[in-house]
Amino acid sequence: MTRYSRRTLLKGSAAFAGAAALGFPSIVSGQTDKIKIGHLTPLTGFLGALGAYAQLGMRMAEEEINAAGGIMGRQLEVMSEDSVNPATAATKSQRMLEQDGALVLMGEANSASALTIMQVATRNKRLFIQTGARSDALRGKNCNRYTFHTDIPNTVMVNTVGKALLRDNMVKDKKFFGLTADYIFGHDLLAAAKRFLAANQGNLIGDELIATDVTDFSPYLLKIRQAKPDVVCSNLAGNQVTTLIKQYAEFDLPYPIVGFNLNTADAWAAGEGNLAGIWPTVWYHTLEVPASQTFVANFTKKYGKPPENHAWIEYIAFKIIAQAMNETKSTDTDPLIAYFEKETQFDILKARKAYFRSWDHQLIQEAYTFSPKPKGHAKDKWDLIALGAAVPGTDEPMEVLNPTKEQNPCSL
C-alpha cells in the first residue's frame, strides 16, 4: 500500500480546495447526492387497497423522472412506508425528515393521518404534498403554509355528484338517508352533503355514523327500510363502500343509492351487478385525453392492470414536484412554495391544466361522475364503470366546484 506523509496530504487537500474554488467539479459538493422524499400511504386497513395503487404510481413516476435525468441532474430517491394510523404517520414523517434526509414529504389517503403529517411539516418548516386525503378541514381550518393538496376535496365531490342529481330531479323535496364514516373525513363529507341538500331543498331524514371496522351493514339497512327514504347516500370510505354496495344489492332495497365518495379500486372490488347509482371521481383510466391514455398504456404494460385513481394522483404529484424543483433550481421550501403560490399551471393528464390556488393550496382541476355499465357490458373486471363528462363545463371556471373564501376558513 502506498503511504503519504501528513504534509503531502495537506498539500493535496489545499490544491483540491483551490481547484474547487476555481469552478472544477467537486466530489464532496453534495450536488450528486440523491434528492430524498419521504412518502407515506396506508398499506393496511380499510384504505390499504388504495395505498397499494398509490405506491405503484409513485414508483413509476420515480423511475421516469430518474430516466429523464432526475431533478437538477440528481437522482430521486423515494422512501415509502405504511402510514398505519395517525400517530404512526406522525412518528414516521418526523423520522424521515430528521434522520433519513427527506427534503419533502408526500402521500397519504387517510384524512386523520394527513392532519398529523401536516403538523409535522409545519413544525419542521418542510413542504408536504398531500395527495389523497379529501377532508375540507385540511384545506380549511387546519390549512397551513407548508401543505399543498392534489386530490379533490369533499365539497368538490359533493358538488360533482350534485350536478348530476339536480339534472335528474333527485334533490328537491326528496328524502335522503345517509351512512357516514365516523372519523374526520366522514364528518366533513356529511357537512358538505348537508350544505348541498339545504341549498337545493333536499331533506336529510336520517344519518348513521359507521365505525371504520364495521363489516356487517344489516342493522343499518334495516333502519333504511324502516325510514323509507327517496335516496340513500353513502359518505363512507375505502373498502367499507365495497362492503356496503355488496350488502345493499343483497338486501334488494327499492331506494336508489348514490355516493359522495368512491375510489375506483373499491368500485372494481364490488363486482359486476352490485354497483348502482352515481359517484364522483378525480380521474379514470378511460379518460379520452392522449397524455392520459399514454400513461394508462405504460402503467398497464408495466403492472398488468390499469391504474386506479390513487396511482394516477401519485404519478402526477411527483411530476409536479419534479417540475417545481427543476424550474426553481431548488429543493428548499420557500422557493417551492412561492412557485406554487404564483398559480403555475401543470399538465395533469386532463383536458384542462391545473394549478394550486394561492390562498388555500388546493389543486384546482376537473372532476367527473361515473356510474356502472349495464350488466353484461363489461369486457373485464376493470371495465365496470362508465365515465361521465368533465365538470365544470369548458365554459365555466374550474373553481366553481370548490369552497369559496366565504365558505373556507383557511388562513395561511
XYZ file of C-alpha atoms in Angstrom:
412
model
C 0.000 0.000 0.000
C 1.372 3.447 -0.925
C 1.905 5.721 2.121
C 1.882 9.514 2.124
C 3.220 11.889 4.723
C 0.848 14.180 6.591
C 2.473 17.173 4.839
C 1.821 15.650 1.403
C -1.794 15.002 2.271
C -2.291 18.563 3.488
C -0.803 19.917 0.266
C -3.144 17.742 -1.751
C -6.129 18.931 0.233
C -5.199 22.552 -0.308
C -4.757 22.002 -4.035
C -8.145 20.262 -4.227
C -9.825 23.145 -2.375
C -8.212 25.615 -4.758
C -9.437 23.687 -7.788
C -12.969 23.645 -6.388
C -12.821 27.396 -5.847
C -11.861 27.857 -9.495
C -15.011 26.045 -10.570
C -13.764 22.491 -11.113
C -16.217 19.725 -10.161
C -16.045 18.640 -6.555
C -16.924 15.126 -5.484
C -17.691 16.415 -1.996
C -20.018 19.202 -3.057
C -23.107 17.059 -2.420
C -24.696 18.018 -5.722
C -24.576 14.422 -6.930
C -26.409 13.223 -3.820
C -29.872 11.850 -4.337
C -32.893 14.005 -3.613
C -34.772 12.111 -0.928
C -38.536 12.294 -0.493
C -40.476 10.735 2.369
C -43.656 9.047 1.177
C -46.427 7.676 3.406
C -49.608 5.886 2.408
C -51.891 3.326 4.094
C -50.935 -0.184 3.020
C -53.054 -1.961 5.632
C -56.553 -1.448 6.999
C -59.647 -0.225 5.184
C -57.625 2.041 2.841
C -54.875 -0.482 2.081
C -56.001 -1.240 -1.475
C -55.738 2.454 -2.331
C -52.254 2.725 -0.860
C -51.067 -0.240 -2.908
C -52.048 1.559 -6.112
C -50.524 4.783 -4.784
C -47.147 3.090 -4.420
C -47.302 1.754 -7.982
C -47.990 5.213 -9.406
C -45.261 6.733 -7.253
C -42.646 4.162 -8.326
C -43.496 4.657 -11.980
C -43.080 8.425 -11.657
C -39.795 7.992 -9.756
C -38.385 5.751 -12.498
C -39.480 8.095 -15.296
C -38.070 11.173 -13.557
C -34.726 9.460 -12.971
C -34.581 8.079 -16.531
C -35.119 11.616 -17.857
C -32.098 12.929 -15.938
C -33.541 13.315 -12.487
C -34.015 16.659 -10.797
C -31.302 19.229 -11.486
C -29.162 16.309 -12.625
C -29.616 14.470 -9.325
C -31.463 11.178 -8.940
C -34.684 10.996 -6.971
C -34.940 8.511 -4.094
C -38.345 7.884 -2.533
C -38.620 6.274 0.888
C -42.141 4.843 1.057
C -43.789 3.242 4.106
C -47.159 2.231 5.513
C -48.596 5.166 7.469
C -50.693 2.701 9.562
C -52.529 5.280 11.708
C -52.272 8.987 12.639
C -49.778 8.520 15.477
C -47.515 6.246 13.429
C -47.759 8.568 10.430
C -46.538 11.469 12.575
C -43.650 9.435 14.020
C -42.536 8.134 10.643
C -42.727 11.518 8.923
C -40.642 13.123 11.686
C -38.034 10.364 11.383
C -37.921 10.731 7.603
C -37.133 14.438 7.932
C -34.876 14.279 10.954
C -32.872 11.089 10.401
C -33.398 9.829 6.848
C -32.652 13.050 4.987
C -36.025 13.644 3.329
C -36.360 17.138 1.872
C -40.088 16.888 1.156
C -42.981 14.782 2.470
C -45.604 13.359 0.104
C -48.563 10.993 0.098
C -51.367 9.836 2.412
C -55.033 8.961 1.852
C -56.381 8.966 5.394
C -57.521 12.443 6.457
C -56.710 11.892 10.137
C -53.167 10.732 9.298
C -52.739 13.557 6.790
C -53.533 16.055 9.545
C -50.745 14.744 11.774
C -48.252 14.808 8.883
C -49.285 18.403 8.181
C -48.430 19.273 11.769
C -45.007 17.643 11.432
C -44.358 19.553 8.201
C -45.239 22.837 9.892
C -43.003 22.224 12.910
C -40.090 21.378 10.630
C -40.899 24.044 8.025
C -40.817 21.464 5.242
C -43.090 21.000 2.243
C -45.843 18.345 2.324
C -47.602 17.442 -0.919
C -50.775 15.825 0.397
C -52.058 13.519 -2.314
C -55.154 11.567 -1.346
C -56.938 12.827 1.787
C -60.132 14.695 0.926
C -61.382 16.365 4.104
C -62.349 20.017 3.560
C -60.944 20.812 7.003
C -57.398 20.039 5.837
C -57.724 22.893 3.324
C -59.902 24.924 5.699
C -59.498 25.464 9.433
C -56.431 23.156 9.546
C -54.653 24.561 6.472
C -51.041 25.649 6.735
C -48.384 27.327 4.635
C -46.357 24.147 4.111
C -49.081 21.819 2.767
C -50.470 21.583 -0.786
C -53.371 19.282 -1.697
C -53.592 17.446 -5.037
C -56.800 15.396 -4.647
C -60.259 16.941 -4.899
C -61.831 17.887 -1.545
C -65.155 16.721 -0.167
C -67.065 19.788 -1.329
C -65.952 19.161 -4.917
C -67.072 15.539 -4.736
C -70.482 16.531 -3.366
C -70.955 19.288 -5.940
C -69.837 16.984 -8.781
C -72.433 14.335 -7.931
C -74.896 17.075 -7.004
C -74.891 18.446 -10.542
C -75.983 15.036 -11.826
C -78.634 14.659 -9.112
C -80.071 18.087 -9.928
C -80.112 17.181 -13.612
C -82.114 14.042 -12.803
C -84.541 15.819 -10.423
C -83.307 13.764 -7.473
C -82.850 16.511 -4.853
C -85.724 18.970 -4.440
C -88.278 17.729 -1.887
C -86.559 14.310 -1.781
C -85.881 12.438 1.480
C -82.256 11.335 1.939
C -80.827 8.808 4.401
C -77.057 8.781 4.920
C -74.396 6.343 6.138
C -71.280 8.209 7.257
C -67.739 7.140 8.192
C -67.127 8.015 11.840
C -63.866 9.959 11.592
C -62.728 13.369 10.344
C -63.236 12.544 6.658
C -66.780 11.242 7.054
C -67.900 14.033 9.371
C -66.513 16.545 6.918
C -68.182 14.857 3.932
C -71.521 14.777 5.754
C -71.229 18.515 6.461
C -70.646 19.182 2.746
C -73.623 16.966 1.842
C -75.860 18.806 4.315
C -74.862 22.159 2.809
C -75.694 20.921 -0.675
C -79.057 19.451 0.325
C -80.047 22.555 2.282
C -79.159 24.801 -0.657
C -81.225 22.683 -3.060
C -84.264 21.831 -0.909
C -83.295 18.242 -0.197
C -84.258 16.736 3.158
C -81.854 14.576 5.198
C -84.230 12.485 7.322
C -81.570 10.315 8.935
C -77.869 9.533 9.116
C -75.898 6.789 10.828
C -72.245 7.124 11.882
C -70.316 3.968 10.975
C -67.098 2.914 12.716
C -64.285 2.135 10.274
C -64.114 -1.521 11.354
C -67.797 -2.289 10.672
C -68.303 -5.140 8.180
C -71.973 -6.015 8.762
C -74.336 -3.339 7.486
C -77.559 -5.263 8.042
C -78.637 -3.261 11.149
C -78.270 -0.027 9.180
C -80.002 -1.417 6.104
C -82.953 -2.413 8.284
C -83.131 1.183 9.564
C -83.176 2.395 5.968
C -86.020 0.013 5.147
C -87.999 1.427 8.078
C -87.253 5.053 7.142
C -88.376 4.621 3.503
C -86.227 7.399 2.006
C -86.297 8.511 -1.596
C -82.500 8.265 -1.875
C -79.783 6.520 0.164
C -76.472 8.360 0.346
C -73.063 6.852 1.183
C -70.490 9.010 2.962
C -68.155 6.084 3.628
C -64.532 5.460 2.621
C -62.241 2.695 1.452
C -63.332 -0.924 1.318
C -66.331 -0.165 3.531
C -68.005 1.272 0.447
C -67.408 -2.027 -1.347
C -68.937 -3.953 1.564
C -71.949 -1.637 1.700
C -72.544 -1.905 -2.057
C -72.484 -5.714 -1.976
C -74.822 -5.951 1.011
C -77.147 -3.274 -0.364
C -77.538 -5.346 -3.532
C -78.243 -8.470 -1.446
C -80.970 -6.675 0.527
C -82.572 -5.585 -2.760
C -83.863 -2.324 -1.291
C -86.035 -0.296 -3.683
C -84.396 3.052 -2.905
C -81.741 4.374 -5.303
C -78.276 4.675 -3.746
C -75.766 7.396 -4.575
C -72.470 8.298 -3.006
C -70.221 11.286 -2.463
C -67.018 9.216 -2.274
C -65.873 6.062 -4.069
C -62.397 5.225 -5.292
C -62.289 3.045 -8.359
C -60.343 0.206 -6.704
C -63.255 -0.180 -4.305
C -65.767 0.083 -7.166
C -63.970 -2.680 -9.079
C -63.974 -4.865 -5.961
C -67.770 -4.619 -5.731
C -68.103 -6.844 -8.791
C -70.450 -6.672 -11.750
C -74.127 -6.354 -10.913
C -73.651 -4.918 -7.411
C -72.683 -1.304 -8.051
C -75.525 1.154 -8.678
C -76.054 4.894 -8.662
C -73.929 7.986 -9.330
C -70.493 8.538 -7.742
C -67.634 11.064 -8.041
C -64.055 10.516 -9.158
C -60.994 12.665 -9.699
C -59.789 10.593 -12.701
C -60.474 7.317 -14.507
C -58.366 5.280 -16.896
C -60.824 5.542 -19.810
C -60.472 9.333 -19.939
C -60.039 10.249 -23.623
C -57.057 12.555 -23.318
C -53.952 11.470 -25.293
C -51.483 12.074 -22.436
C -53.726 10.164 -20.062
C -54.019 7.227 -22.456
C -50.219 7.102 -22.819
C -49.896 6.919 -19.034
C -52.528 4.161 -18.897
C -50.801 2.135 -21.625
C -47.403 2.411 -19.927
C -48.813 1.579 -16.495
C -50.772 -1.419 -17.816
C -47.735 -2.752 -19.655
C -45.629 -2.414 -16.508
C -48.056 -3.788 -13.932
C -50.525 -5.919 -15.911
C -53.579 -3.895 -14.888
C -54.906 -0.367 -15.441
C -54.110 2.405 -12.935
C -56.594 3.326 -10.237
C -57.137 6.984 -9.354
C -54.595 6.865 -6.493
C -51.941 5.567 -8.891
C -52.705 8.498 -11.185
C -52.647 11.124 -8.439
C -49.321 9.943 -7.012
C -47.877 9.898 -10.518
C -48.900 13.452 -11.334
C -47.948 14.717 -7.849
C -44.374 13.510 -8.305
C -44.233 15.039 -11.782
C -45.439 18.324 -10.250
C -42.732 18.387 -7.567
C -40.065 17.467 -10.151
C -41.192 20.343 -12.388
C -41.156 22.754 -9.456
C -37.650 21.779 -8.346
C -36.228 21.837 -11.874
C -37.728 25.227 -12.710
C -36.810 26.888 -9.384
C -33.457 25.055 -9.368
C -34.041 24.451 -5.683
C -35.168 21.847 -3.169
C -35.674 24.496 -0.483
C -39.120 25.022 0.973
C -39.613 28.759 0.430
C -38.836 28.884 -3.324
C -41.102 25.880 -3.924
C -43.972 27.450 -2.000
C -43.540 30.686 -3.971
C -43.547 28.718 -7.238
C -46.817 27.000 -6.373
C -48.447 30.131 -4.971
C -47.993 32.056 -8.219
C -50.530 29.532 -9.584
C -48.178 27.860 -12.043
C -50.061 25.530 -14.369
C -49.395 21.794 -14.523
C -50.301 19.148 -17.073
C -52.105 16.504 -15.013
C -53.223 14.333 -17.966
C -56.636 16.005 -18.236
C -58.127 18.236 -20.907
C -57.515 21.360 -18.800
C -54.354 22.175 -16.884
C -54.413 22.509 -13.109
C -52.949 24.968 -10.606
C -52.673 25.376 -6.850
C -54.987 28.080 -5.555
C -52.736 30.556 -3.753
C -54.857 31.166 -0.662
C -55.731 27.580 0.379
C -53.175 25.493 -1.591
C -55.832 23.329 -3.256
C -55.085 21.955 -6.735
C -57.896 23.292 -8.907
C -58.886 20.772 -11.577
C -61.695 18.989 -13.387
C -63.721 16.200 -11.762
C -66.113 13.549 -13.111
C -69.051 11.361 -12.215
C -69.316 7.686 -13.004
C -71.997 5.026 -12.991
C -71.916 1.259 -13.526
C -72.302 -0.152 -17.004
C -75.348 -2.394 -17.589
C -74.761 -5.986 -16.562
C -73.069 -7.972 -19.321
C -71.440 -4.919 -20.950
C -68.096 -5.044 -19.102
C -65.164 -6.502 -21.028
C -63.278 -7.368 -17.814
C -63.284 -6.595 -14.075
C -61.778 -3.163 -14.713
C -64.442 -2.223 -17.247
C -67.448 -1.961 -14.917
C -67.716 1.826 -14.998
C -68.893 4.418 -17.499
C -67.220 7.798 -17.028
C -69.318 10.950 -17.269
C -68.331 14.277 -18.801
C -65.840 16.538 -17.050
C -67.229 19.110 -14.650
C -67.300 22.016 -14.592
C -68.040 22.557 -18.261
C -65.479 24.167 -20.527
C -67.453 27.415 -20.403
C -67.111 27.608 -16.597
C -64.096 28.458 -14.426
C -62.700 25.356 -12.705
C -63.034 26.926 -9.250
C -66.847 26.829 -9.241
C -66.992 23.385 -7.605
C -64.630 24.377 -4.782
C -65.377 26.126 -1.475
C -65.318 29.911 -1.768
C -63.374 32.201 0.543
C -66.621 32.833 2.401
C -67.100 29.066 2.908
C -63.477 28.210 3.642
C -61.873 29.475 6.891
C -58.311 28.825 5.679
C -55.771 31.358 6.886
C -52.213 30.759 5.729
